[in-house]
Amino acid sequence: QWDLWDKYGIDADLAWSVLTGNETVVVVGMDTGVRYFHKDLGGNNPPGPADNDTDGNVWVNPYEIPGNGIDDEGNGKVDDVVGWDFVTGVAGCSSGEDCSTQDNDPRDFHGHGTHTAGTMAAITNNARGVAGIAGGWSDGTTGSAGNGSKIMCMRIGWATPGGGYVRMDFAAQAMNYVTDMKNRGVNVAAVNASWHSSNSGGIDLAVDNLLAADVMLIHAAGNSGSSTPDYLGGKAGVMNVAATDKSGYRAYFSNYGSWVDIAA
């Protein structure tokens, strides 16, 4: 993971000397889902739709009683223990994908969402997998518990034989969920949006409400080498992040322009 410590990386080691992550802070993986049962995320005792006991860095809903079949907090989502799967009514999905109905299992079949979640808060110093930027600092033994920021799992995308996709109406619904949780008292700090966007499906109002709730929206600038922003790229209040390479230059594939806030 050269990007954490290399000369042209983000100097994560210096940041970790101040703070390695905070267990009271929630970050949102809003993508193709999250493999919350991955031991570098959920720990040796990962949570799930029917289990809120964990020693990892996956968020569990403090207002939900797992497995009781009741919408305990009254948000319209039954047993949303680790998050929610908003994908429904999608055709052409890869074999094994869950694309028919919304449910309380936001697992990731594609892999992209798990990758970005790991970048944010995979358990760090646990002799396993990768180091998350805000993954805490374990004791260095294999499989040691996580004490970093917690990952809320939002599934708005899916895998097809040709790649992965997200839909803006699903993204809007997920943002509304996050805003509701923030207003209920969950300490949500930021949402990661590493996908191409358009102004459709009610997303503009959802973004406005999310930002008004004091939740940061972090958006990947894009990977097409273009200077033209997509919807979130041009949206006021959104932080847009471009990519750099090992030499400290813009990665050849990264989008760019005055609308980009930071590169890493």
XYZ file of C-alpha atoms in Angstrom, residues 68-249:
182
model
C -36.949 -10.043 15.473
C -38.661 -9.204 12.193
C -39.738 -5.791 13.511
C -38.938 -2.294 12.273
C -37.813 -1.201 15.729
C -36.836 2.380 14.911
C -39.748 2.970 12.534
C -37.748 3.929 9.450
C -39.457 1.446 7.145
C -36.511 -0.984 7.230
C -36.893 -4.260 9.141
C -33.763 -5.565 10.891
C -31.411 -3.081 9.207
C -28.625 -4.136 11.541
C -25.553 -3.313 9.413
C -27.224 -1.173 6.749
C -29.551 -1.772 3.806
C -29.688 -3.165 0.273
C -31.576 -0.678 -1.926
C -31.221 -2.612 -5.201
C -34.524 -3.882 -6.584
C -36.105 -4.720 -9.935
C -32.833 -4.857 -11.872
C -32.395 -7.205 -14.830
C -29.187 -8.581 -16.329
C -27.317 -9.088 -13.074
C -24.498 -11.580 -12.708
C -25.293 -15.093 -11.567
C -25.715 -15.193 -7.797
C -26.431 -11.470 -7.507
C -29.380 -10.230 -5.449
C -31.207 -7.763 -7.693
C -34.882 -8.529 -7.138
C -35.970 -6.932 -3.860
C -34.658 -4.532 -1.238
C -33.618 -6.252 1.963
C -31.450 -6.028 5.055
C -28.467 -7.856 3.534
C -26.177 -5.318 1.802
C -23.503 -7.850 0.909
C -21.224 -7.090 -2.023
C -21.026 -9.500 -4.971
C -18.988 -7.224 -7.248
C -16.112 -6.335 -4.915
C -15.744 -2.604 -5.552
C -17.731 -1.590 -2.488
C -15.699 -3.865 -0.240
C -12.488 -2.437 -1.705
C -13.493 1.160 -0.964
C -14.780 0.226 2.503
C -11.426 -1.379 3.250
C -9.594 1.749 2.153
C -11.648 3.722 4.652
C -11.585 1.503 7.708
C -10.217 -2.009 7.322
C -8.820 -3.165 10.665
C -5.234 -1.891 10.870
C -2.222 -3.668 12.399
C -4.067 -6.993 12.645
C -1.655 -9.010 10.449
C -4.390 -9.518 7.878
C -5.432 -7.974 4.564
C -4.956 -4.232 4.125
C -4.635 -1.217 6.408
C -7.588 1.142 6.518
C -6.978 4.865 6.828
C -9.273 5.090 9.876
C -9.130 1.429 10.864
C -7.837 1.954 14.398
C -4.724 0.225 15.696
C -4.883 -3.399 16.799
C -2.275 -5.275 18.795
C -0.446 -6.746 15.799
C -1.632 -10.324 16.191
C -3.487 -12.147 13.446
C -7.184 -11.430 13.611
C -7.010 -8.985 16.506
C -10.100 -6.874 17.115
C -10.842 -3.612 15.358
C -11.024 -0.300 17.191
C -11.412 2.095 14.284
C -14.216 4.051 12.686
C -17.309 2.040 11.821
C -18.532 1.274 8.294
C -22.251 1.644 7.545
C -23.046 -0.664 4.625
C -25.219 0.766 1.838
C -25.808 -1.261 -1.338
C -26.880 0.816 -4.341
C -24.991 -1.051 -7.075
C -24.654 -4.492 -8.577
C -22.486 -6.683 -10.780
C -23.231 -7.651 -14.376
C -21.182 -9.897 -16.676
C -19.769 -6.685 -18.168
C -18.991 -4.700 -15.011
C -20.674 -2.884 -12.146
C -23.419 -0.284 -12.014
C -25.198 2.034 -9.587
C -28.540 3.777 -9.973
C -29.240 7.325 -8.864
C -32.647 6.562 -7.352
C -31.033 3.909 -5.168
C -28.301 6.395 -4.221
C -30.932 8.994 -3.292
C -32.757 6.494 -1.084
C -29.496 5.512 0.611
C -28.584 9.148 1.249
C -32.011 9.727 2.770
C -31.396 6.717 5.041
C -28.045 8.145 6.148
C -29.555 11.584 6.765
C -32.296 10.015 8.866
C -29.746 8.087 10.918
C -27.686 11.241 11.448
C -30.773 13.096 12.619
C -31.533 10.229 15.031
C -28.132 10.677 16.658
C -25.792 8.322 14.780
C -22.431 10.086 14.443
C -22.120 9.829 10.658
C -19.128 11.830 9.435
C -18.874 11.060 5.728
C -20.291 9.153 2.770
C -17.993 7.698 0.120
C -19.320 7.943 -3.449
C -16.791 6.333 -5.792
C -19.083 6.118 -8.826
C -20.243 8.137 -11.815
C -23.323 10.248 -11.125
C -26.102 12.079 -12.935
C -28.786 14.460 -11.699
C -31.686 12.025 -11.711
C -33.737 9.829 -9.418
C -34.188 12.508 -6.755
C -30.502 12.627 -5.910
C -30.174 16.424 -5.915
C -32.563 16.922 -3.001
C -31.064 13.914 -1.211
C -27.577 15.436 -1.495
C -28.831 18.795 -0.233
C -30.427 17.148 2.806
C -27.325 15.055 3.484
C -25.052 18.094 3.428
C -27.515 20.082 5.547
C -27.263 17.320 8.165
C -23.500 18.040 8.352
C -22.430 14.839 6.595
C -19.503 15.143 4.188
C -19.974 13.662 0.724
C -16.675 12.471 -0.749
C -16.823 11.803 -4.474
C -14.239 10.203 -6.751
C -13.503 12.588 -9.620
C -13.637 9.712 -12.102
C -11.364 7.488 -14.151
C -11.903 8.616 -17.750
C -9.102 11.189 -18.024
C -11.621 13.964 -18.604
C -11.802 17.564 -17.414
C -15.598 17.524 -17.506
C -17.265 16.935 -14.118
C -20.227 14.644 -13.690
C -23.201 15.728 -11.559
C -21.528 15.325 -8.154
C -18.330 16.782 -9.583
C -20.135 20.047 -10.187
C -22.306 20.012 -7.076
C -21.491 22.695 -4.500
C -20.496 21.311 -1.117
C -19.252 17.947 -2.421
C -15.554 17.122 -1.986
C -14.101 15.774 -5.240
C -10.946 13.666 -5.135
C -8.629 12.985 -8.079
C -5.977 10.258 -8.228
C -2.197 10.596 -8.234
C 0.521 8.093 -9.129
C 3.742 6.998 -7.427
C 5.609 9.946 -8.960
C 3.248 12.501 -7.481
C 1.609 13.355 -10.791
